CSV table of C-alpha atoms and ligand atoms in Angstrom, one decimal:
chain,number,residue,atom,x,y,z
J,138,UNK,CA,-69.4,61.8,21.3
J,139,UNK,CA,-65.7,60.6,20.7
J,140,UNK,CA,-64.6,58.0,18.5
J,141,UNK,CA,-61.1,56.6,20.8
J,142,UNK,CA,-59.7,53.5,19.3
J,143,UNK,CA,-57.5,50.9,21.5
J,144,UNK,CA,-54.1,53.2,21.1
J,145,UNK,CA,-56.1,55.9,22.3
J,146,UNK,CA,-56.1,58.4,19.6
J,147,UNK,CA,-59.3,60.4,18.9
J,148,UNK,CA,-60.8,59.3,15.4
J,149,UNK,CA,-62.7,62.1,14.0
J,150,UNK,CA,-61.6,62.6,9.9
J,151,UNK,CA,-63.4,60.4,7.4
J,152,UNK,CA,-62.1,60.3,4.3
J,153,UNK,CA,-65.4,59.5,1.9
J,154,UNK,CA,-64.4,58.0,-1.7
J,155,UNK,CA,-67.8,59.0,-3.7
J,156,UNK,CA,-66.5,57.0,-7.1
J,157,UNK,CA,-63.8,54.7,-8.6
J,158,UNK,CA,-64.5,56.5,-12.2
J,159,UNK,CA,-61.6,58.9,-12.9
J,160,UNK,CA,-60.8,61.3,-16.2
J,161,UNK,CA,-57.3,60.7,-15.5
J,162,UNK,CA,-55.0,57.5,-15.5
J,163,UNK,CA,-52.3,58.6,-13.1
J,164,UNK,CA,-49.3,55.7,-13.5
J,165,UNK,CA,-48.6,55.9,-9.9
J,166,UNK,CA,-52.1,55.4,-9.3
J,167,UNK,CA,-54.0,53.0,-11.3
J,168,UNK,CA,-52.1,49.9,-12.7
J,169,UNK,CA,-51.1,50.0,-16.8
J,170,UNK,CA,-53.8,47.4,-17.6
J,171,UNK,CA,-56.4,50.1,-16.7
J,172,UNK,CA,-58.6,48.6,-13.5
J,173,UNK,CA,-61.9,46.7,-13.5
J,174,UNK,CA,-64.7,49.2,-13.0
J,175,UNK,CA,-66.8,48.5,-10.2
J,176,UNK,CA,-70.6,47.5,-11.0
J,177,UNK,CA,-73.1,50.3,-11.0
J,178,UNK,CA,-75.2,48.4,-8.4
J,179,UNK,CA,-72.4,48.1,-6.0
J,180,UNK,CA,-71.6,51.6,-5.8
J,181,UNK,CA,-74.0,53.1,-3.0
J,182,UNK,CA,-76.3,56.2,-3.9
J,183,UNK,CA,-75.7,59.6,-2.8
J,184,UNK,CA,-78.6,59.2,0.3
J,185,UNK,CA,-76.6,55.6,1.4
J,186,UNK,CA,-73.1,57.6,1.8
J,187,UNK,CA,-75.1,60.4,3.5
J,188,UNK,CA,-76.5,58.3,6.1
J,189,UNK,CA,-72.8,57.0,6.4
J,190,UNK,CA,-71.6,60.5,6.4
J,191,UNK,CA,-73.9,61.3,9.3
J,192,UNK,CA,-73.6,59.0,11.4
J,193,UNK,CA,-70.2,58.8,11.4
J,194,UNK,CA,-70.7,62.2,12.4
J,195,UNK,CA,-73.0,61.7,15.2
J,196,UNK,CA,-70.5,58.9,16.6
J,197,UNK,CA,-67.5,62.1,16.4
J,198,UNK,CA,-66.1,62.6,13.0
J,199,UNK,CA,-65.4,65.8,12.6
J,200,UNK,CA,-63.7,66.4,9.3
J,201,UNK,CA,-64.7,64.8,6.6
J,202,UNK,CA,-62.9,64.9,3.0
J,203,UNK,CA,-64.7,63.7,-0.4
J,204,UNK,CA,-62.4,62.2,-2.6
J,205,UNK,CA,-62.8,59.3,-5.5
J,206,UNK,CA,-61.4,58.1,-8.0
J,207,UNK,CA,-62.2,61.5,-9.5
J,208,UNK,CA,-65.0,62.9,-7.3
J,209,UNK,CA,-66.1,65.7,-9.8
J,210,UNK,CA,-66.8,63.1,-12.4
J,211,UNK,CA,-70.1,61.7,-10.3
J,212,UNK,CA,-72.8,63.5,-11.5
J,213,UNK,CA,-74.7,65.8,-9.0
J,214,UNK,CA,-71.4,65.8,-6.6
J,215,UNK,CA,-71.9,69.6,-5.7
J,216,UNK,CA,-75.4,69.0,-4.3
J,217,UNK,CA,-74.3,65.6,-2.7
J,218,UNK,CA,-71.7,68.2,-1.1
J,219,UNK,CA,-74.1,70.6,0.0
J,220,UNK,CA,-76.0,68.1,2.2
J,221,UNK,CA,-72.9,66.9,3.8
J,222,UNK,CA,-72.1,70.5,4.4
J,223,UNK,CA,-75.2,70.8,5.9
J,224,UNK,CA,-74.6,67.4,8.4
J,225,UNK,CA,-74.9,69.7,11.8
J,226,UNK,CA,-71.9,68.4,14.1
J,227,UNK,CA,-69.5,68.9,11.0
J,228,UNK,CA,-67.4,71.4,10.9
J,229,UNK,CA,-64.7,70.6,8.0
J,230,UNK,CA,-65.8,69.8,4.6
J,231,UNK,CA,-62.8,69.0,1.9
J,232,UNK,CA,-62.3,68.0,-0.9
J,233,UNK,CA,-59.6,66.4,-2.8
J,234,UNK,CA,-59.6,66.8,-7.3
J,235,UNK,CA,-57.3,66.5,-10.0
J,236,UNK,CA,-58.5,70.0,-11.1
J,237,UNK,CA,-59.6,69.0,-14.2
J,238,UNK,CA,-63.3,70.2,-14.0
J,239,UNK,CA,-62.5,72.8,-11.7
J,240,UNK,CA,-63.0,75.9,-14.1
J,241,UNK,CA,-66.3,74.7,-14.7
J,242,UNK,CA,-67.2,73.6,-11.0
J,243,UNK,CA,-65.3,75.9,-8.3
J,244,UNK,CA,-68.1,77.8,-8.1
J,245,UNK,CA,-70.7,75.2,-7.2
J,246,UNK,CA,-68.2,73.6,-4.9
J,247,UNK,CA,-68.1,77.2,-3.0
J,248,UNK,CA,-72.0,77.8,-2.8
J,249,UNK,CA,-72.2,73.9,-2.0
J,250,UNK,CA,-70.4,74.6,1.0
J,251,UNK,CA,-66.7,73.2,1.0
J,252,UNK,CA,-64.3,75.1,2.6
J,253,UNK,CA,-61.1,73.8,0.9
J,254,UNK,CA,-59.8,71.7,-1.9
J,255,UNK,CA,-56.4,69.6,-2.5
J,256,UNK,CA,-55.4,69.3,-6.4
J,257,UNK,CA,-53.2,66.8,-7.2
J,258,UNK,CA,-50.6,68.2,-9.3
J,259,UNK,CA,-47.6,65.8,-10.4
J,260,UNK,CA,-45.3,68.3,-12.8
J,261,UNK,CA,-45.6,71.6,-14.1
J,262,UNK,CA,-44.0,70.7,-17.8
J,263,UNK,CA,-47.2,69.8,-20.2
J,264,UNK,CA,-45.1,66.5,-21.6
J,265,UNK,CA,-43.8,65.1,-17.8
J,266,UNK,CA,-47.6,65.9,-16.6
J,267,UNK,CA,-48.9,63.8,-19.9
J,268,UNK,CA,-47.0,61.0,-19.6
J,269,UNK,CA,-47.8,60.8,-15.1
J,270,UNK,CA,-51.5,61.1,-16.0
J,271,UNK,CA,-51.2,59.3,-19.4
J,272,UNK,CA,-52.5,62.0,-21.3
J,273,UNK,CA,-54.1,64.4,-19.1
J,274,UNK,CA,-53.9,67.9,-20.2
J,275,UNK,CA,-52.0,70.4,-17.6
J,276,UNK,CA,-53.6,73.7,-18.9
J,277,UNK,CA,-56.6,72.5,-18.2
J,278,UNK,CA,-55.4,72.1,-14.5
J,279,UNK,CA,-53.9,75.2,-14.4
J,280,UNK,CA,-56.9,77.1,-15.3
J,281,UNK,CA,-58.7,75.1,-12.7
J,282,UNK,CA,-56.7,76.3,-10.0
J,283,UNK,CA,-56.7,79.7,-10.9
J,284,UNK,CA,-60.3,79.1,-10.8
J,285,UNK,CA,-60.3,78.3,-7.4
J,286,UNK,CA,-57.8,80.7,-6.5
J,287,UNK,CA,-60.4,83.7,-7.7
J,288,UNK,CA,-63.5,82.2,-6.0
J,289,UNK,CA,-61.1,82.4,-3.0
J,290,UNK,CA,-60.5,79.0,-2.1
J,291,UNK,CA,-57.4,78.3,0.1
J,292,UNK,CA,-55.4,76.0,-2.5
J,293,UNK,CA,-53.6,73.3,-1.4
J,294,UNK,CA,-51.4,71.5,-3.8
J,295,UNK,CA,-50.2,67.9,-3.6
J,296,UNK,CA,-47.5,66.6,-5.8
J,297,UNK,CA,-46.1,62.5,-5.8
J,298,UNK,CA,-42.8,62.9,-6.1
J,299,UNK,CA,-40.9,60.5,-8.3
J,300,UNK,CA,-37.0,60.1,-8.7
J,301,UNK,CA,-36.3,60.2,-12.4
J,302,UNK,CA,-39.9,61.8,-13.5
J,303,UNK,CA,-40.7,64.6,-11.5
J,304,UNK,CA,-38.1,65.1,-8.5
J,305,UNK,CA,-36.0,67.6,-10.7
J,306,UNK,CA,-39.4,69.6,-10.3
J,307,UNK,CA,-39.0,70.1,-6.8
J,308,UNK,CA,-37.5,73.5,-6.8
J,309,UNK,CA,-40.1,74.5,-9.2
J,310,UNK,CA,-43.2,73.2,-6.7
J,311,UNK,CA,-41.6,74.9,-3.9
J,312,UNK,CA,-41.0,78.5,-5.6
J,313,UNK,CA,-45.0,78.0,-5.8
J,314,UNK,CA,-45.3,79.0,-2.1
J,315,UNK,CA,-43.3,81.8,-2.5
J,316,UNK,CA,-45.6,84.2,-4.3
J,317,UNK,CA,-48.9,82.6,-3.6
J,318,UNK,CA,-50.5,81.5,-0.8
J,319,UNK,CA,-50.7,78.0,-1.3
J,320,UNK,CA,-49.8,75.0,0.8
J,321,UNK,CA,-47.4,72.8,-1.5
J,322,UNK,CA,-47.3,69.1,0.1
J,323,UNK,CA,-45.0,66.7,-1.3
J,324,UNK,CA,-45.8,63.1,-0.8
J,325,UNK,CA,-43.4,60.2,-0.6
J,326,UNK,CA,-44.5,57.9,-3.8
J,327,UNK,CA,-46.0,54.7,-2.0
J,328,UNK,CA,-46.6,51.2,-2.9
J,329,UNK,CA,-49.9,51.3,-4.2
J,330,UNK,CA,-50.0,49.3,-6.8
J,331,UNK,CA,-46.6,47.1,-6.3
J,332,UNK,CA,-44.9,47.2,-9.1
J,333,UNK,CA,-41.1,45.7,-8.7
J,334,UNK,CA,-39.1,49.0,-8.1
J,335,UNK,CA,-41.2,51.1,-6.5
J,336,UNK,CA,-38.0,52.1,-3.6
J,337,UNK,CA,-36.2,53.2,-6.3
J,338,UNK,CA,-39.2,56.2,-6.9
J,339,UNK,CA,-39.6,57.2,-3.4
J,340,UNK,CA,-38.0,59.9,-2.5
J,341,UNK,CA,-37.6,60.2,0.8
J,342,UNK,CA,-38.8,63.4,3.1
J,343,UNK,CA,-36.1,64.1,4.3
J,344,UNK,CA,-34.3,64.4,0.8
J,345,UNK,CA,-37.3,66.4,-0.1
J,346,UNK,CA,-36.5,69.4,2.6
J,347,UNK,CA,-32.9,69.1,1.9
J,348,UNK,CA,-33.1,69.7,-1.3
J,349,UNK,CA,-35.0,72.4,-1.1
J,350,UNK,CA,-32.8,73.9,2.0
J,351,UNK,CA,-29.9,74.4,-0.9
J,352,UNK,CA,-32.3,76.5,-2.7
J,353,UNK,CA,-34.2,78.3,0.4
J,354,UNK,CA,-34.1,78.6,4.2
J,355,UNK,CA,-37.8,77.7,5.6
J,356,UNK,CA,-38.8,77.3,9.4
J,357,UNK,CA,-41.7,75.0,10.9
J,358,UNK,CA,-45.1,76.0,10.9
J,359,UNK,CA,-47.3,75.3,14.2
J,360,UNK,CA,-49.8,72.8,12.6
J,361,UNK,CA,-53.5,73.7,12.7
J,362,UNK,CA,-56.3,72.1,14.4
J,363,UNK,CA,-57.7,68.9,12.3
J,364,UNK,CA,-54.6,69.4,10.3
J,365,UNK,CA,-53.4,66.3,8.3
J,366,UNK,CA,-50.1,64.8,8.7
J,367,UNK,CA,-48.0,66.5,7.4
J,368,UNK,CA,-44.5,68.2,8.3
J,369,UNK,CA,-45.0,72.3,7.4
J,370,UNK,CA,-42.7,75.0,6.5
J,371,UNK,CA,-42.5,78.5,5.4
J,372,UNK,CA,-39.7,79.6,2.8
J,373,UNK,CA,-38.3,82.6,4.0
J,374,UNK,CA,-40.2,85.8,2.5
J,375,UNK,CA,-42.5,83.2,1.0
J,376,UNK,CA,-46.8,83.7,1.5
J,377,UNK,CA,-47.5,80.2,1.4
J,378,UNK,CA,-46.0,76.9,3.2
J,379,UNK,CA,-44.7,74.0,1.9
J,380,UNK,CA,-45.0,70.5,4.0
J,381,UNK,CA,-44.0,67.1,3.4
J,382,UNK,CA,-46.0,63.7,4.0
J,383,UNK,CA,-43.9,60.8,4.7
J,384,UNK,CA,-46.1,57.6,5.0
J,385,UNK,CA,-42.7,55.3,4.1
J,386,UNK,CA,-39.8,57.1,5.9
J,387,UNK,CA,-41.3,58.2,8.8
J,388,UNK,CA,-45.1,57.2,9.3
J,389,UNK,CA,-47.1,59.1,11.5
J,390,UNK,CA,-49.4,56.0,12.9
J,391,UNK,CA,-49.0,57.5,16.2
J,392,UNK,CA,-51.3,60.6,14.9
J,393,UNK,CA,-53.2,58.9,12.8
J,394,UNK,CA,-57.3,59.9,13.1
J,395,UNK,CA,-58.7,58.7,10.2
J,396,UNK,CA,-60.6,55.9,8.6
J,397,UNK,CA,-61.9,55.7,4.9
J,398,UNK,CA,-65.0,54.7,3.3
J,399,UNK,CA,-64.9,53.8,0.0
J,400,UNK,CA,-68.2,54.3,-2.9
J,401,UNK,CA,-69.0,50.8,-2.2
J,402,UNK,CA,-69.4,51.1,1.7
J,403,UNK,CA,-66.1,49.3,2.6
J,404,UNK,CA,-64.8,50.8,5.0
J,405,UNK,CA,-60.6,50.8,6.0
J,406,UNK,CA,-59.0,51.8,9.6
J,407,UNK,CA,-55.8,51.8,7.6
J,408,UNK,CA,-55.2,52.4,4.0
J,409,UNK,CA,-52.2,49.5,4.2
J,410,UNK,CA,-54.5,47.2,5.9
J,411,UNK,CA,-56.1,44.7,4.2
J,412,UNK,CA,-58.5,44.5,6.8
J,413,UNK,CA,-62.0,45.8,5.6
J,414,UNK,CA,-65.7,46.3,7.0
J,415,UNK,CA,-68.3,46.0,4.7
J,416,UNK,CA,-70.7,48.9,5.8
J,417,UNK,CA,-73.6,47.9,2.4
J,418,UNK,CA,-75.6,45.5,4.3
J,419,UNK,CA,-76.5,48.4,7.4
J,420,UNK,CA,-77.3,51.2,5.2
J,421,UNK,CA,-79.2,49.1,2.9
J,422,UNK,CA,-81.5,47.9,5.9
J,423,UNK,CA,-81.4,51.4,7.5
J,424,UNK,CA,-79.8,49.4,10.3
J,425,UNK,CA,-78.7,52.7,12.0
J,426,UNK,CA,-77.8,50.9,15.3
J,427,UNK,CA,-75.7,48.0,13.1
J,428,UNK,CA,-73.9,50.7,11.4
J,429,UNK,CA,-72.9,52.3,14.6
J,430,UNK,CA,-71.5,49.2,15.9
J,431,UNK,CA,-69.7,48.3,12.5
J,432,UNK,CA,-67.7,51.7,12.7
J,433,UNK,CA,-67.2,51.6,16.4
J,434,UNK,CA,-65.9,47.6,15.4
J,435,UNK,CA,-63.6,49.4,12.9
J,436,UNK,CA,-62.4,52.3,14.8
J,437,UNK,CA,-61.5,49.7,18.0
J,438,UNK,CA,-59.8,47.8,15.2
J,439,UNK,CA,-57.5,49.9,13.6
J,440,UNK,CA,-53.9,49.0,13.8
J,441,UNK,CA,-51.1,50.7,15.6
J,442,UNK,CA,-49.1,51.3,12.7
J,443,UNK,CA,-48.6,50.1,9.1
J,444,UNK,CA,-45.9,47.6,8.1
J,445,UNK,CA,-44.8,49.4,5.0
J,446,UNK,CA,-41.2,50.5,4.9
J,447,UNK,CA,-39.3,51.2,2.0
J,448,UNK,CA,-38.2,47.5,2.2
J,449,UNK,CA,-41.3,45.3,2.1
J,450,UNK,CA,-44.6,46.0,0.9
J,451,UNK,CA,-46.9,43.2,2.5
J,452,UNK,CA,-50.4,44.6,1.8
J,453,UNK,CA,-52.4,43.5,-1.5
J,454,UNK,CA,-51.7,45.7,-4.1
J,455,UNK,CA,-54.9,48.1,-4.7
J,456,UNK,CA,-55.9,51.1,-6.9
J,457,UNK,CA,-55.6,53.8,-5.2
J,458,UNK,CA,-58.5,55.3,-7.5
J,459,UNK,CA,-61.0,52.8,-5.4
J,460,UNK,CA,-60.3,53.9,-1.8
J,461,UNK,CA,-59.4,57.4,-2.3
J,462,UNK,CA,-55.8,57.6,-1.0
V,111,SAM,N1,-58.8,62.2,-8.3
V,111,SAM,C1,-58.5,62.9,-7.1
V,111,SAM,C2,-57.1,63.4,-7.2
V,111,SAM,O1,-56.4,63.2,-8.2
V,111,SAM,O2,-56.6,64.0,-6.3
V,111,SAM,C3,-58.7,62.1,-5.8
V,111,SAM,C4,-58.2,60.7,-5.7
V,111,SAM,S1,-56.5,60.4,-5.7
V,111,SAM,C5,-56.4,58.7,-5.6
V,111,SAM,C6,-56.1,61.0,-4.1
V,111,SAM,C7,-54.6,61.1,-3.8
V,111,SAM,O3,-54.0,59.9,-3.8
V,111,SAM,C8,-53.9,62.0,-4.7
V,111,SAM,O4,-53.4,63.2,-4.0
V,111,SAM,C9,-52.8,61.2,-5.2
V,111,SAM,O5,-51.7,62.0,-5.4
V,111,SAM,C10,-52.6,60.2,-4.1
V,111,SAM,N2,-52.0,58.9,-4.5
V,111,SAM,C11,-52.4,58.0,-5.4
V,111,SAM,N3,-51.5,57.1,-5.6
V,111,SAM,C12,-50.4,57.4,-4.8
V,111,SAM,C13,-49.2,56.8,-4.6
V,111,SAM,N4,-48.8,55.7,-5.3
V,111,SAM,N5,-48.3,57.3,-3.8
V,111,SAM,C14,-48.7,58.5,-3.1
V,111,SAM,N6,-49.8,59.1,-3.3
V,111,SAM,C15,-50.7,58.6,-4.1
């Protein structure tokens, strides 16, 4: 089965937010006021995402990537994780972390069956880290990826980049790749939650790859199958890649094959549209059939392409934290 939607592109990556509880406070991410934290009963157990996880599946979703809020904070994620793994049809399971309980987890995750993790990693300089993730604690982070680096997961590394807090960090991100085979992505800061300036902190891609071009010469890398969207390059003499992801200089709609379902079964065709399906009432009458129509509804939905543009910002403001980014 293939999930087409009216523009014609093939829909098959779910991204699955599992919680809106996070250990970390990212500024970027959640507003400074802290958010409202989503009622217990609202937030659907680990057999209602499954049956969402599955039959997404069945209807041709492919790839699907856990995220949160802070995924590893919901307790009994990594046997959650092992079901999905386990959904026959799938054959990507991800997951996205801020690394935090990594040294404790990576090896659950591995046995649980999840083939790769993103960490979200905003500076490496203890006090600029701090002050992104108000008070999160970078060794910690550290030690979780090399964690994951010994249990032999492929580490991918995503950093916001920020003029005036982290962008002098660039060079710094990028030398990463050089030594280790990670994948470095650097993500254009975006709008989430609206604040007044938020142009002035995006950085745009292109600024990115330039400045790194006065430090090092890289060349495109042919992307992968189920690959996400961003633009890869290897740094000359370098073992890992570095890419950029540019949702607010140069979207990439056109690709886009993904729709997000957050922990309360809402589920989003685009992450800047504030048009939403509320998936809850299906699972919660094992309306199998109803919940095949609702993401087939969705899918034939989805926009063509976001508004955003470093100009206007027209969607409602949102944590990020709730639908997973
Ligand atoms: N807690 C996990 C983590 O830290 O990776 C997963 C959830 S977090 C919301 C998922 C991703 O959203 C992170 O990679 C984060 O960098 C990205 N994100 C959140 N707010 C963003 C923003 N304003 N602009 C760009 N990316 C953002």
């Amino acid at each position: 089965m293939e999930l087409i939607d009216s523009y014609g592109r093939k829909i098959n990556y779910l991204r699955l937010s599992v919680t809106d509880r996070c250990n970390m406070r990212c500024s970027y991410c959640m507003p400074v006021e802290g958010i409202t934290k989503l009622h217990r009963k609202d937030i659907l157990g680990y057999d209602e995402l499954y049956r969402i996880a599955r039959e997404a599946v069945t209807l041709g979703i492919e790839k699907i990537r856990v995220t949160g809020g802070e995924p590893l904070v919901r307790k009994g994620i990594s046997a959650f994780l092992a079901r999905l793994a386990g959904i026959p049809g799938l054959k990507q399971l991800v997951l996205t972390t801020n690394g935090l309980r990594l040294v404790e987890m990576t090896e659950e995750l591995r046995t649980a069956g999840v083939q790769r993790l993103n960490i979200s990693l905003d500076s490496l300089q203890p006090e600029i880290f701090s002050r992104i993730t108000r008070g999160g604690d970078l060794s910690r982070v550290m030690a979780g990826i090399a964690a994951a680096e010994h249990s032999g997961f492929p580490i991918k590394i995503n950093m916001v980049v920020m003029r005036g807090i982290n962008d002098a960090e660039i060079i710094d991100f990028a030398s990463l790749a050089l030594n280790k085979p990670y994948t470095i992505r650097f993500i254009e800061y975006m709008p989430v939650i609206k604040d007044n300036n938020w142009a002035s902190l995006t950085v745009p891609g292109n600024e990115i790859l330039e400045r790194i071009s006065e430090k090092f010469s890289f060349s495109p890398v042919e992307n992968r199958e189920l690959a996400g969207p961003a633009r890869e390059y290897r740094i000359e003499g370098g073992v890992g890649t570095i890419g950029v992801i540019t949702p607010i200089s140069g979207h990439f709609c056109q690709g886009c094959n993904r729709i997000r379902v957050t922990s309360t079964g809402i589920a989003r065709g685009c992450l800047f549209s504030n048009a939403e399906t509320d998936l809850k009432p299906y699972v919660r009458t094992y309306d199998t059939r109803g919940l095949h129509q609702a993401l087939h509804q969705l899918v034939t939905s989805k926009p063509d392409m976001h508004q955003l543009s470093a100009r206007q910002a027209d969607h409602s403001p949102f944590p990020m934290a709730r639908i997973g980014g």
